Amino acid sequence: MKLNAQFADHSEEMRAAGIVLPGFDVAAMREAARKHPRWIHIGPGNIFRVFVARLADELLARGEHWPITAVTPLDPRELDEQLGRHDLLTLGVTLNPDGTTDMRVIAGIGEGLASQREDDYARLVDIARDPEVTQLSFTITEKGYVIADDDDALSEQAAADVDRGPHGPHATTMALVAGMLHARHAAGGAPINLLSFDNFSHNGDKLRDSVLRIATEWHGRGAVEEDFIAWLSDTANVAFPISVIDKITPRPNERIAEKLAEVGFTDMDVHLLGRTPLAGFVNTEPAEYLVIEDQFAAPTPDWESIGVHVVERDVCDQFEHMKVTTCLNPLHTALAISGCLLGFDTIDEEMRDDDLAALVHRLGWVESLPVVVDPGIVKPADFLREVEEVRFPNRYLPDSPQRIAMDTSQKLAIRFGETLKAYERDGRDMAELIAIPLVFALWCRYLLAIDDAGEPFEPSSDPLYDQLHAGLADVTLGEVTPEDAHRLLAPILSRRSIFGVDLYDTPLAEKVEQLWVELVSGPGAVRRVIAKEIH
């Protein structure tokens, strides 16, 4: 069996293997999608393919015309090597905690484009002009929205896009989007919704600010007109609701590929594009949540009919804080950093380690949960219990700490800084915190790229890693004094952009420095310090 446009030729074998097939004529949908596009999505990675595209699949099966035009914004090979090889189809593989597996062919994509190719870019701009297209969504990770540095100076790529003006292709996704919206405005300015499905706080606000920044820079140079800025700034024309998405989607695993080969697939191999593993399947967990702020400018799918929560902004905000700052993401980051240092291969293995399970438990239940507001969609304690007892320990979901450790410098401010701000606001004593400063110290130890056995390891990609590592490059385990720790860590711990606060305005900086001295005292120190602090 192969997953491609001829998948129907193997429908009997697929059904016999328990694979759910699309509930509509895929070829007819694709033809209709090209003539009448409706929904653009930028960044067709794993969570998009197995969750967002599946929502579109469900809508199409119900007879609602919401096919997705999937856009790869950077390397066109990502489109070719992942979606293109399988004619825009994905095999969703849900790995249940009881060891059973659910499989489904997902066909929510009507067309695939790579915006760096001139012909595809021209097609994308034409689609953006279409008033029937009312939804533009994103899964591009936090760093995709960053166009300026700590001093608010434009990045080199963003500055080049400003020089280029609204007509692309562009190097940054934010300039690509601003250019698409400029073309839409010139074609009549039909309203549109821009939905970030990326996993960070107030994603819609960040999206709006970044797109407006590019557009405003263009206006300052006379490249776009004043009425475009006015149109773009009016939420009745362009809506930027915030959202929260939650579904763990690890990189494709070789073990799953082998099982799919046993089922009969001959094209489910895992192959690399650079350092990124690609496959025709996405392995994931059954749990999922998508919460969207009820703030739209244009027609939108009947979200609630397919299990998506559409709520007032404060409820979305509360759910986001519960998930991103307390009950899941901080715990994930703690496991990612410590797992890389201690040589773990998977998150579920870490959850069976007494020290790390205790770290996660204290971080969630003792230090973070007390400052969380119940959003009403799900009780925070129930959500946290599901994460700790069901989701993270799922041994059939082979997720790696190395994947979660990607872009940690971009995540700490949201995942931990918001809790620290809540402590400040509520007058709580930060000096009583143990797990949070330990995680910060472990991350500073991680920046050395030396594991707890004293061996070098390859750190996960992070836009600030090289800069931060350079300041610690001369550190030798066992030769660091408290004075050295302050000198080396002060430039890091004082950065609000990383931690959400200046840690020297809190009791935590001194504690992090002290812990770090212990953590770099020699091989085995990471394990000893975690055990000492947590138990």
PDB file of C-alpha atoms in Angstrom, residues 24 26-27 29-31 33-34 39 41 44-45 48-50 52-54 56-57 60 66-71 79 83-84 87-90 106-113:
ATOM      1  CA  PHE A  24     -15.770  12.505   0.632  1.00  0.00           C
ATOM      2  CA  VAL A  26     -10.915  13.746  -2.517  1.00  0.00           C
ATOM      3  CA  ALA A  27     -10.319  14.398  -6.231  1.00  0.00           C
ATOM      4  CA  MET A  29     -12.703  18.332  -3.403  1.00  0.00           C
ATOM      5  CA  ARG A  30      -9.287  19.228  -4.831  1.00  0.00           C
ATOM      6  CA  GLU A  31     -10.823  20.477  -8.076  1.00  0.00           C
ATOM      7  CA  ALA A  33     -10.609  23.880  -3.836  1.00  0.00           C
ATOM      8  CA  ARG A  34      -8.533  25.205  -6.727  1.00  0.00           C
ATOM      9  CA  TRP A  39      -8.812  28.752   3.894  1.00  0.00           C
ATOM     10  CA  HIS A  41      -2.699  27.829   6.262  1.00  0.00           C
ATOM     11  CA  PRO A  44       2.016  22.707   7.400  1.00  0.00           C
ATOM     12  CA  GLY A  45       3.994  20.876  10.093  1.00  0.00           C
ATOM     13  CA  PHE A  48      -1.258  21.034  11.488  1.00  0.00           C
ATOM     14  CA  ARG A  49      -1.301  17.799   9.514  1.00  0.00           C
ATOM     15  CA  VAL A  50      -2.749  15.642  12.282  1.00  0.00           C
ATOM     16  CA  VAL A  52      -5.923  21.294  11.981  1.00  0.00           C
ATOM     17  CA  ALA A  53      -6.055  19.510   8.613  1.00  0.00           C
ATOM     18  CA  ARG A  54      -8.156  16.786  10.231  1.00  0.00           C
ATOM     19  CA  ALA A  56     -10.918  20.565   7.743  1.00  0.00           C
ATOM     20  CA  ASP A  57     -11.333  16.908   6.738  1.00  0.00           C
ATOM     21  CA  LEU A  60     -15.538  18.506   4.254  1.00  0.00           C
ATOM     22  CA  TRP A  66     -13.427  24.482   4.013  1.00  0.00           C
ATOM     23  CA  PRO A  67     -10.486  22.951   2.090  1.00  0.00           C
ATOM     24  CA  ILE A  68      -7.059  24.259   3.058  1.00  0.00           C
ATOM     25  CA  THR A  69      -4.422  25.790   0.818  1.00  0.00           C
ATOM     26  CA  ALA A  70      -1.277  24.684   2.665  1.00  0.00           C
ATOM     27  CA  VAL A  71       1.717  27.016   2.310  1.00  0.00           C
ATOM     28  CA  LEU A  79       6.457  20.755   0.849  1.00  0.00           C
ATOM     29  CA  LEU A  83       3.276  16.487   1.665  1.00  0.00           C
ATOM     30  CA  GLY A  84       4.234  16.295  -2.012  1.00  0.00           C
ATOM     31  CA  ASP A  87      -0.202  13.954  -2.777  1.00  0.00           C
ATOM     32  CA  LEU A  88      -1.015  16.219   0.205  1.00  0.00           C
ATOM     33  CA  LEU A  89      -2.379  13.325   2.298  1.00  0.00           C
ATOM     34  CA  THR A  90      -1.305  12.419   5.831  1.00  0.00           C
ATOM     35  CA  ILE A 106      -6.410  12.872   6.493  1.00  0.00           C
ATOM     36  CA  ALA A 107      -7.349  14.749   3.320  1.00  0.00           C
ATOM     37  CA  GLY A 108      -8.140  18.287   4.456  1.00  0.00           C
ATOM     38  CA  ILE A 109      -5.652  19.945   2.084  1.00  0.00           C
ATOM     39  CA  GLY A 110      -6.925  21.065  -1.295  1.00  0.00           C
ATOM     40  CA  GLU A 111      -3.735  22.612  -2.653  1.00  0.00           C
ATOM     41  CA  GLY A 112      -0.082  22.920  -1.631  1.00  0.00           C
ATOM     42  CA  LEU A 113       2.182  25.915  -2.343  1.00  0.00           C
TER      43      LEU A 113
END
